[in-house]
Short mmCIF file of C-alpha atoms and ligand atoms in Angstrom, two decimals:
data_model
loop_
_atom_site.label_atom_id
_atom_site.label_comp_id
_atom_site.label_asym_id
_atom_site.label_seq_id
_atom_site.Cartn_x
_atom_site.Cartn_y
_atom_site.Cartn_z
CA MET A 1 111.03 -16.14 8.10
CA GLU A 2 111.15 -14.44 4.69
CA ARG A 3 114.58 -13.24 3.63
CA ILE A 4 116.28 -12.02 0.50
CA LYS A 5 119.82 -12.63 -0.73
CA VAL A 6 121.49 -9.50 -2.00
CA ARG A 7 124.55 -9.47 -4.15
CA GLU A 8 124.05 -8.27 -7.70
CA TYR A 9 123.09 -4.92 -9.06
CA PHE A 10 122.51 -3.54 -12.54
CA GLU A 11 123.22 0.09 -13.23
CA GLY A 12 120.88 2.05 -15.42
CA GLU A 13 117.72 4.13 -15.60
CA PHE A 14 114.97 3.90 -13.01
CA ASP A 15 111.35 5.02 -12.86
CA LEU A 16 110.46 5.33 -9.21
CA PRO A 17 107.05 5.20 -7.51
CA GLY A 18 105.04 8.33 -6.66
CA ASP A 19 105.88 10.48 -3.66
CA LYS A 20 104.41 9.11 -0.43
CA SER A 21 103.88 12.48 1.27
CA VAL A 22 102.24 14.03 -1.79
CA THR A 23 100.02 10.96 -2.37
CA HIS A 24 98.77 10.97 1.24
CA ARG A 25 97.87 14.64 1.00
CA ALA A 26 96.27 14.37 -2.46
CA ILE A 27 93.96 11.59 -1.21
CA MET A 28 93.20 13.19 2.15
CA LEU A 29 92.68 16.78 1.05
CA ASN A 30 90.66 15.87 -2.06
CA GLY A 31 88.70 13.42 0.09
CA GLY A 32 87.43 16.35 2.16
CA ALA A 33 87.11 18.88 -0.69
CA GLU A 34 84.25 20.10 -2.89
CA GLY A 35 84.24 18.30 -6.26
CA GLU A 36 86.17 15.47 -7.89
CA ALA A 37 89.84 14.99 -8.65
CA VAL A 38 92.10 12.65 -10.58
CA ILE A 39 95.44 11.76 -8.98
CA THR A 40 98.05 10.27 -11.32
CA ASN A 41 101.30 8.43 -10.49
CA ALA A 42 99.92 7.91 -6.96
CA LEU A 43 101.99 5.68 -4.68
CA MET A 44 100.02 2.52 -3.96
CA GLY A 45 102.21 1.52 -1.02
CA GLU A 46 100.63 0.19 2.16
CA ASP A 47 100.79 3.55 3.98
CA CYS A 48 98.83 5.35 1.25
CA LEU A 49 96.35 2.46 1.09
CA SER A 50 95.74 3.10 4.81
CA THR A 51 94.91 6.72 3.97
CA CYS A 52 92.53 5.54 1.19
CA SER A 53 90.68 3.19 3.51
CA CYS A 54 90.36 5.82 6.29
CA MET A 55 89.03 8.42 3.83
CA ARG A 56 86.53 5.91 2.44
CA SER A 57 85.33 5.21 6.00
CA LEU A 58 84.84 8.94 6.47
CA GLY A 59 82.67 9.08 3.32
CA ALA A 60 85.00 9.94 0.40
CA GLU A 61 84.57 7.91 -2.80
CA ILE A 62 87.88 6.62 -4.18
CA ASP A 63 88.29 4.49 -7.33
CA VAL A 64 91.69 2.96 -7.98
CA ASP A 65 92.95 2.04 -11.45
CA GLY A 66 96.64 1.14 -11.23
CA THR A 67 98.33 4.31 -10.02
CA THR A 68 95.45 6.56 -11.06
CA LEU A 69 92.89 7.47 -8.40
CA ARG A 70 89.55 9.21 -8.81
CA VAL A 71 88.46 10.91 -5.61
CA LYS A 72 85.04 12.41 -4.89
CA GLY A 73 85.22 14.45 -1.71
CA THR A 74 82.75 14.71 1.12
CA GLN A 75 82.10 17.82 3.16
CA ARG A 76 80.58 15.94 6.06
CA PHE A 77 82.80 13.24 7.50
CA ARG A 78 80.89 10.25 8.92
CA ARG A 79 80.74 10.10 12.71
CA GLY A 80 81.89 7.39 15.07
CA LYS A 81 84.36 5.66 12.75
CA GLU A 82 87.30 3.51 13.84
CA LEU A 83 90.11 4.48 11.48
CA ASN A 84 92.89 1.93 11.00
CA CYS A 85 96.05 3.85 10.06
CA GLY A 86 98.22 0.71 9.80
CA ASN A 87 101.93 1.60 10.00
CA SER A 88 101.46 5.17 8.82
CA GLY A 89 102.45 8.11 11.02
CA THR A 90 101.41 10.54 8.29
CA THR A 91 97.90 9.04 8.14
CA ILE A 92 97.26 9.08 11.88
CA ARG A 93 98.77 12.50 12.58
CA LEU A 94 97.29 14.41 9.65
CA LEU A 95 93.89 12.74 10.01
CA THR A 96 93.72 13.49 13.74
CA GLY A 97 93.89 17.20 12.90
CA TYR A 98 91.54 16.93 9.91
CA VAL A 99 88.88 14.98 11.85
CA ALA A 100 89.20 17.23 14.93
CA GLY A 101 88.03 20.16 12.78
CA LYS A 102 84.89 18.37 11.60
CA GLU A 103 83.04 18.30 14.94
CA ILE A 104 82.77 14.51 14.93
CA ASP A 105 84.01 11.70 17.12
CA ALA A 106 86.50 9.12 15.83
CA LYS A 107 89.02 6.57 17.01
CA LEU A 108 92.36 6.39 15.18
CA TYR A 109 94.66 3.44 15.71
CA GLY A 110 97.41 1.44 14.03
CA ASP A 111 99.86 -1.46 14.22
CA GLU A 112 102.37 -2.17 16.99
CA SER A 113 105.04 0.15 15.58
CA LEU A 114 102.59 3.03 15.11
CA SER A 115 101.18 2.46 18.61
CA SER A 116 104.64 3.08 20.06
CA ARG A 117 105.10 6.47 18.36
CA PRO A 118 104.39 9.76 20.15
CA MET A 119 100.93 11.29 19.66
CA LYS A 120 100.94 14.00 22.36
CA ARG A 121 102.89 16.13 19.91
CA VAL A 122 99.64 16.31 17.90
CA ALA A 123 97.08 16.26 20.74
CA GLU A 124 98.68 19.18 22.63
CA PRO A 125 98.81 21.74 19.79
CA LEU A 126 95.29 20.74 18.69
CA ALA A 127 94.06 21.39 22.25
CA LEU A 128 95.17 25.02 21.80
CA LEU A 129 92.56 25.26 19.01
CA GLY A 130 89.92 23.84 21.37
CA ALA A 131 90.07 20.26 20.10
CA ASN A 132 89.36 17.33 22.40
CA VAL A 133 91.94 14.68 21.43
CA GLN A 134 92.74 11.98 23.99
CA THR A 135 95.75 9.70 23.54
CA THR A 136 96.41 6.38 25.23
CA ASP A 137 99.34 7.25 27.50
CA GLY A 138 100.65 9.57 24.82
CA HIS A 139 100.16 7.04 22.02
CA ALA A 140 97.53 5.56 19.70
CA PRO A 141 94.67 4.68 19.94
CA VAL A 142 93.68 8.33 19.76
CA TYR A 143 90.11 9.42 20.46
CA VAL A 144 88.70 12.60 18.96
CA ALA A 145 85.51 14.06 20.48
CA PRO A 146 83.37 16.67 18.70
CA GLU A 147 84.33 20.27 19.49
CA LYS A 148 84.04 23.57 17.63
CA LEU A 149 87.55 24.91 16.97
CA HIS A 150 88.91 28.43 17.20
CA GLY A 151 92.12 29.85 15.74
CA ALA A 152 95.31 29.91 17.85
CA ASP A 153 99.03 30.64 17.54
CA VAL A 154 100.93 27.39 17.90
CA THR A 155 104.70 27.14 18.36
CA LEU A 156 106.16 23.67 17.86
CA ASN A 157 109.32 22.52 19.61
CA VAL A 158 109.92 19.84 16.98
CA ALA A 159 110.36 20.31 13.21
CA SER A 160 107.64 17.96 12.01
CA ALA A 161 105.60 18.23 8.83
CA GLN A 162 103.14 15.75 10.30
CA VAL A 163 102.43 17.91 13.35
CA LYS A 164 102.43 21.16 11.34
CA SER A 165 99.99 19.60 8.85
CA ALA A 166 97.69 18.33 11.63
CA VAL A 167 97.40 21.91 12.94
CA LEU A 168 96.80 23.32 9.43
CA LEU A 169 94.14 20.70 8.61
CA ALA A 170 92.35 21.56 11.86
CA GLY A 171 92.94 25.27 11.12
CA ILE A 172 90.88 25.17 7.89
CA SER A 173 87.80 24.47 10.04
CA ALA A 174 88.66 26.76 12.99
CA GLU A 175 86.98 30.15 13.42
CA GLY A 176 89.44 32.97 12.70
CA GLU A 177 93.15 32.56 12.05
CA THR A 178 95.53 29.77 13.06
CA SER A 179 99.30 29.96 12.84
CA VAL A 180 101.95 27.32 13.33
CA THR A 181 105.67 28.05 13.74
CA GLU A 182 108.37 25.39 13.70
CA PRO A 183 112.04 25.58 14.75
CA VAL A 184 113.36 24.47 11.33
CA LYS A 185 111.21 24.33 8.20
CA SER A 186 109.91 20.84 7.44
CA ARG A 187 108.44 19.59 4.14
CA ASP A 188 105.80 21.97 2.83
CA HIS A 189 103.58 19.79 0.61
CA THR A 190 100.52 20.52 2.78
CA GLU A 191 100.95 24.29 2.44
CA ARG A 192 101.40 24.01 -1.33
CA MET A 193 98.40 21.75 -1.84
CA LEU A 194 96.10 23.71 0.48
CA THR A 195 96.98 26.91 -1.40
CA ALA A 196 96.31 25.24 -4.76
CA MET A 197 92.93 24.08 -3.40
CA GLY A 198 91.92 27.64 -2.54
CA ALA A 199 92.78 27.86 1.17
CA ASP A 200 93.59 31.29 2.58
CA LEU A 201 97.17 30.55 3.66
CA ARG A 202 100.38 32.53 3.94
CA VAL A 203 103.94 31.52 4.69
CA ASP A 204 106.45 33.75 6.43
CA GLY A 205 109.73 31.93 7.05
CA ASN A 206 109.01 29.05 9.44
CA LYS A 207 105.52 30.38 10.27
CA VAL A 208 102.40 29.33 8.36
CA THR A 209 99.07 31.09 8.89
CA ILE A 210 95.72 29.79 7.68
CA LYS A 211 92.15 31.09 7.86
CA LYS A 212 88.94 29.08 7.83
CA SER A 213 88.61 27.85 4.23
CA THR A 214 86.65 25.49 1.98
CA LEU A 215 88.81 23.30 -0.23
CA GLN A 216 88.15 22.79 -3.94
CA ALA A 217 89.25 19.45 -5.41
CA ILE A 218 92.29 19.61 -7.71
CA ASP A 219 93.94 17.06 -9.99
CA VAL A 220 97.41 16.09 -8.79
CA CYS A 221 100.19 14.58 -10.88
CA VAL A 222 102.44 13.08 -8.19
CA PRO A 223 106.21 13.36 -8.81
CA SER A 224 108.39 10.34 -8.07
CA ASP A 225 109.57 10.13 -4.48
CA ILE A 226 113.09 11.45 -3.80
CA SER A 227 113.09 9.32 -0.63
CA SER A 228 112.65 6.19 -2.82
CA ALA A 229 115.00 7.46 -5.54
CA ALA A 230 117.65 8.02 -2.84
CA TYR A 231 118.49 4.27 -2.69
CA PHE A 232 119.20 4.19 -6.44
CA MET A 233 121.06 7.50 -6.27
CA ALA A 234 123.25 6.04 -3.51
CA LEU A 235 123.89 2.96 -5.65
CA GLY A 236 124.95 5.30 -8.44
CA ALA A 237 127.56 6.85 -6.14
CA LEU A 238 128.77 3.51 -4.76
CA LYS A 239 128.58 1.18 -7.78
CA GLY A 240 127.97 2.85 -11.15
CA ASP A 241 125.94 5.56 -12.82
CA THR A 242 122.18 5.72 -12.23
CA LEU A 243 119.53 7.99 -13.72
CA CYS A 244 116.36 8.43 -11.66
CA LYS A 245 113.56 9.97 -13.68
CA ASN A 246 110.90 12.56 -12.82
CA VAL A 247 111.94 12.92 -9.18
CA GLY A 248 110.34 15.58 -6.93
CA ILE A 249 112.98 18.15 -5.91
CA ASN A 250 110.88 20.34 -3.61
CA PRO A 251 113.61 22.25 -1.67
CA THR A 252 112.23 21.03 1.68
CA ARG A 253 113.00 17.45 0.54
CA THR A 254 116.41 17.71 -1.13
CA GLY A 255 118.60 17.34 1.94
CA ILE A 256 119.99 14.17 0.33
CA LEU A 257 121.51 16.40 -2.36
CA THR A 258 123.07 18.60 0.36
CA ALA A 259 124.57 15.43 1.83
CA PHE A 260 125.79 14.40 -1.65
CA ASP A 261 127.40 17.84 -2.13
CA ARG A 262 129.30 17.51 1.17
CA LEU A 263 130.28 13.88 0.57
CA GLY A 264 131.65 14.93 -2.82
CA ILE A 265 129.22 12.81 -4.86
CA GLN A 266 128.91 13.96 -8.46
CA TYR A 267 125.37 14.36 -9.72
CA SER A 268 123.40 16.49 -12.16
CA LEU A 269 119.79 17.60 -12.31
CA LEU A 270 118.47 17.25 -15.85
CA ASN A 271 115.24 18.31 -17.47
CA GLU A 272 114.12 20.45 -14.50
CA ARG A 273 110.42 21.36 -14.71
CA MET A 274 107.32 22.10 -12.62
CA SER A 275 104.59 19.50 -12.30
CA GLY A 276 101.44 20.23 -10.27
CA GLY A 277 103.09 22.93 -8.14
CA GLU A 278 106.14 20.77 -7.33
CA ALA A 279 109.57 20.99 -9.00
CA THR A 280 110.86 17.78 -10.60
CA ALA A 281 114.03 16.67 -12.40
CA ASP A 282 115.86 13.62 -13.67
CA ILE A 283 118.82 12.96 -11.35
CA LEU A 284 122.01 11.49 -12.78
CA VAL A 285 124.52 10.23 -10.21
CA LYS A 286 128.09 9.20 -11.02
CA LYS A 287 130.27 6.75 -9.15
CA SER A 288 132.22 9.02 -6.83
CA TYR A 289 135.01 9.27 -4.29
CA MET A 290 133.43 10.27 -0.95
CA GLN A 291 134.83 12.08 2.07
CA GLY A 292 133.43 12.23 5.63
CA ILE A 293 130.91 14.95 6.49
CA THR A 294 129.27 16.82 9.36
CA LEU A 295 125.49 17.25 9.56
CA THR A 296 123.65 19.15 12.30
CA ALA A 297 120.04 19.87 13.40
CA GLU A 298 119.53 22.51 10.68
CA ASP A 299 120.27 19.90 7.99
CA VAL A 300 118.06 17.15 9.40
CA PRO A 301 114.41 17.91 8.42
CA ALA A 302 115.13 18.02 4.66
CA MET A 303 116.72 14.55 4.78
CA ILE A 304 114.94 13.02 7.79
CA ASP A 305 113.92 9.80 5.98
CA GLU A 306 117.24 9.50 4.15
CA LEU A 307 119.48 9.69 7.24
CA PRO A 308 119.99 5.90 7.61
CA LEU A 309 121.14 5.86 3.97
CA VAL A 310 123.34 8.94 4.44
CA ALA A 311 124.94 7.26 7.48
CA LEU A 312 125.58 4.21 5.30
CA LEU A 313 127.26 6.36 2.63
CA CYS A 314 129.45 7.80 5.40
CA ALA A 315 130.48 4.23 6.29
CA PHE A 316 132.01 3.97 2.79
CA ALA A 317 133.50 7.50 2.81
CA ASP A 318 137.07 8.48 3.55
CA GLY A 319 137.46 9.71 7.16
CA GLU A 320 135.09 10.39 10.03
CA SER A 321 131.52 11.68 9.78
CA ARG A 322 129.40 13.18 12.53
CA ILE A 323 125.61 13.44 12.34
CA THR A 324 123.88 15.19 15.26
CA GLY A 325 120.55 16.92 15.97
CA ALA A 326 118.66 13.89 14.67
CA LYS A 327 116.94 12.54 17.78
CA GLU A 328 113.65 12.40 15.80
CA LEU A 329 115.10 9.22 14.28
CA ARG A 330 114.40 7.52 17.61
CA VAL A 331 110.62 7.77 17.05
CA LYS A 332 110.30 6.63 13.44
CA GLU A 333 109.04 3.19 12.29
CA SER A 334 111.96 1.80 14.30
CA ASP A 335 114.51 3.56 16.52
CA ARG A 336 116.54 4.44 13.43
CA ILE A 337 119.61 5.50 15.39
CA ARG A 338 119.83 2.05 16.95
CA THR A 339 118.82 0.10 13.82
CA THR A 340 121.18 2.06 11.56
CA VAL A 341 124.14 1.58 13.92
CA GLU A 342 123.40 -2.14 13.99
CA LEU A 343 123.07 -2.32 10.19
CA ILE A 344 126.44 -0.62 9.63
CA ARG A 345 128.16 -2.80 12.24
CA ASN A 346 126.63 -5.98 10.77
CA ILE A 347 128.30 -5.36 7.43
CA GLY A 348 131.66 -4.68 9.11
CA GLY A 349 131.46 -0.88 9.41
CA GLU A 350 132.37 1.32 12.36
CA CYS A 351 129.54 3.37 13.80
CA GLU A 352 129.08 4.85 17.25
CA GLU A 353 125.65 5.67 18.67
CA LEU A 354 125.05 9.20 20.01
CA PRO A 355 121.83 10.22 21.80
CA ASP A 356 120.90 12.30 18.74
CA GLY A 357 122.89 10.77 15.89
CA PHE A 358 126.04 8.91 14.91
CA ILE A 359 129.79 9.06 14.54
CA ILE A 360 130.86 6.93 11.59
CA ARG A 361 134.43 6.00 10.72
CA GLY A 362 134.48 5.26 7.00
CA LYS A 363 136.19 2.29 5.34
CA LYS A 364 136.67 1.80 1.61
CA LYS A 365 135.56 -1.86 1.75
CA LEU A 366 132.95 -3.51 3.96
CA GLN A 367 132.43 -7.25 4.08
CA GLY A 368 128.63 -7.62 4.16
CA GLY A 369 126.63 -9.96 6.41
CA ASP A 370 123.10 -10.51 7.69
CA ILE A 371 120.73 -7.64 8.31
CA ASP A 372 117.31 -7.47 9.98
CA SER A 373 114.83 -4.86 8.76
CA TYR A 374 113.20 -4.53 12.19
CA LEU A 375 110.07 -4.28 10.05
CA ASP A 376 111.14 -0.77 9.06
CA HIS A 377 110.91 -0.19 5.29
CA ARG A 378 113.73 2.36 5.20
CA ILE A 379 116.08 0.01 7.08
CA ALA A 380 115.24 -2.86 4.68
CA MET A 381 116.05 -0.69 1.65
CA THR A 382 119.18 0.83 3.21
CA GLY A 383 120.21 -2.76 3.96
CA ALA A 384 119.88 -3.69 0.27
CA VAL A 385 122.17 -0.82 -0.74
CA ALA A 386 124.62 -1.80 2.03
CA LEU A 387 124.86 -5.40 0.85
CA ILE A 388 125.11 -4.56 -2.85
CA ALA A 389 127.99 -2.19 -2.04
CA SER A 390 129.70 -4.73 0.23
CA GLU A 391 132.33 -7.27 -0.80
CA ASN A 392 130.34 -10.47 -0.14
CA GLY A 393 126.66 -9.43 0.06
CA GLY A 394 124.39 -11.18 2.56
CA TYR A 395 120.80 -11.67 3.63
CA ILE A 396 118.10 -9.21 4.63
CA HIS A 397 115.61 -10.72 7.04
CA ARG A 398 111.99 -9.55 6.99
CA PRO A 399 112.47 -7.47 3.80
CA GLU A 400 108.80 -7.45 2.79
CA CYS A 401 108.10 -4.29 4.85
CA CYS A 402 109.49 -2.24 1.94
CA ALA A 403 105.87 -2.47 0.60
CA ILE A 404 105.06 0.38 3.01
CA SER A 405 106.61 2.91 0.63
CA PHE A 406 108.09 0.97 -2.32
CA PRO A 407 106.23 -2.28 -3.14
CA ASP A 408 108.44 -3.34 -6.09
CA PHE A 409 111.77 -2.21 -4.64
CA PHE A 410 113.46 -5.63 -4.81
CA ASP A 411 111.99 -6.33 -8.30
CA LYS A 412 113.63 -3.14 -9.54
CA LEU A 413 116.94 -4.52 -8.26
CA GLY A 414 116.22 -7.87 -9.95
CA LEU A 415 116.08 -9.68 -6.58
CA LYS A 416 113.52 -12.26 -5.45
CA LEU A 417 112.29 -13.28 -1.99
CA PHE A 418 112.80 -16.90 -1.03
C1 LIG B 501 106.19 13.01 6.57
C2 LIG B 501 106.94 13.74 7.45
C3 LIG B 501 108.12 13.22 8.14
C4 LIG B 501 108.64 11.94 7.51
C5 LIG B 501 107.54 10.99 7.16
C6 LIG B 501 106.55 11.63 6.21
C7 LIG B 501 105.01 13.64 5.96
O1 LIG B 501 107.78 12.99 9.49
O2 LIG B 501 109.55 11.30 8.39
O3 LIG B 501 108.06 9.84 6.52
O4 LIG B 501 104.49 13.13 4.96
O5 LIG B 501 104.57 14.67 6.49
P1 LIG B 501 107.88 14.19 10.55
O6 LIG B 501 107.32 15.36 9.90
O7 LIG B 501 107.10 13.82 11.76
O8 LIG B 501 109.35 14.30 10.83
#
């Protein structure tokens, strides 16, 4: 079994990989648009490679040169394809909606983890638009049959950018107007990119409305991923100053900064600017004293992928923290409530499992120990931060899954697999 020993850490400046959500969308939307586009600073993690290979199967032309992609879109997706989405929830959910609008048949499937994640949440709203999407007992493989779509008003009972985006990507091909309303606003990269590509779209609070539209290819300069930067930002707070450069600070993604504010972590946003419709900044984080916090359902969507890391920070904070309203964590790449509780306990922390979150009793010093990633990239990377911040360090088992979103994560920390 591959494992990595974690102990050391060097403070400093970090360039992080491109944003996963923005890269998926830039490939997918340009892959179905009129014209050609260049995507720079694209994330070449395994999830985005899954999106590339699916879009190629559907007929898009994609050339890869390092982190620069050239995409030539196709208006007519190829029929009858079997689309392997690997480990990627974003690929399977967004593509299900996109393909459903193209009046073609397709099968979408993925690995064991993806096959355990809920797909009815996409099939049911798409059915309201007239789509024929069959799941396998609520999961992948998912089968799309050709149907002509019509607009509908969809209300979601879960705040999910993946589900919202699936409806919008079907909505661009549906006759008339389609709207989707979510209980709390989730990340809005799809809305921003569709608008930039010429879609007729409007946003009113948590409701997004789209009319049938043709997309024009656009160049995208992908900001660095705040979800990847978060590990280095956390190390800044725990160990010593870090500067993460050119990080996307779209307000629907900066929940980690809200958590930092409440924990009392000192940070500054430097060099704030706009890049390709998305706000970016360099984020400087100082080693800080932290106090326990409370987070509830309203806070969750903007930090959904960072919650294991936030829970870890709470384990080092003074006093008790309570995170609730986060039951979505149960259906991520692993059951992240269970795997986060186990991670914190394995390094000597105190963490109680709630049905929808955690209660964490902070300690100034944690011993360290052995951690399993459960093949979940965010747990592997949270584990690295945990062990670096601990007294004695330890091993991470099955760490290689960090390639899903951050292929050179351990290199950036100066650590090698053995
Ligand atoms: C993503 C949305 C989130 C997030 C995932 C990426 C996206 O999922 O957890 O890593 O790119 O739309 P949900 O929207 O289903 O919560």
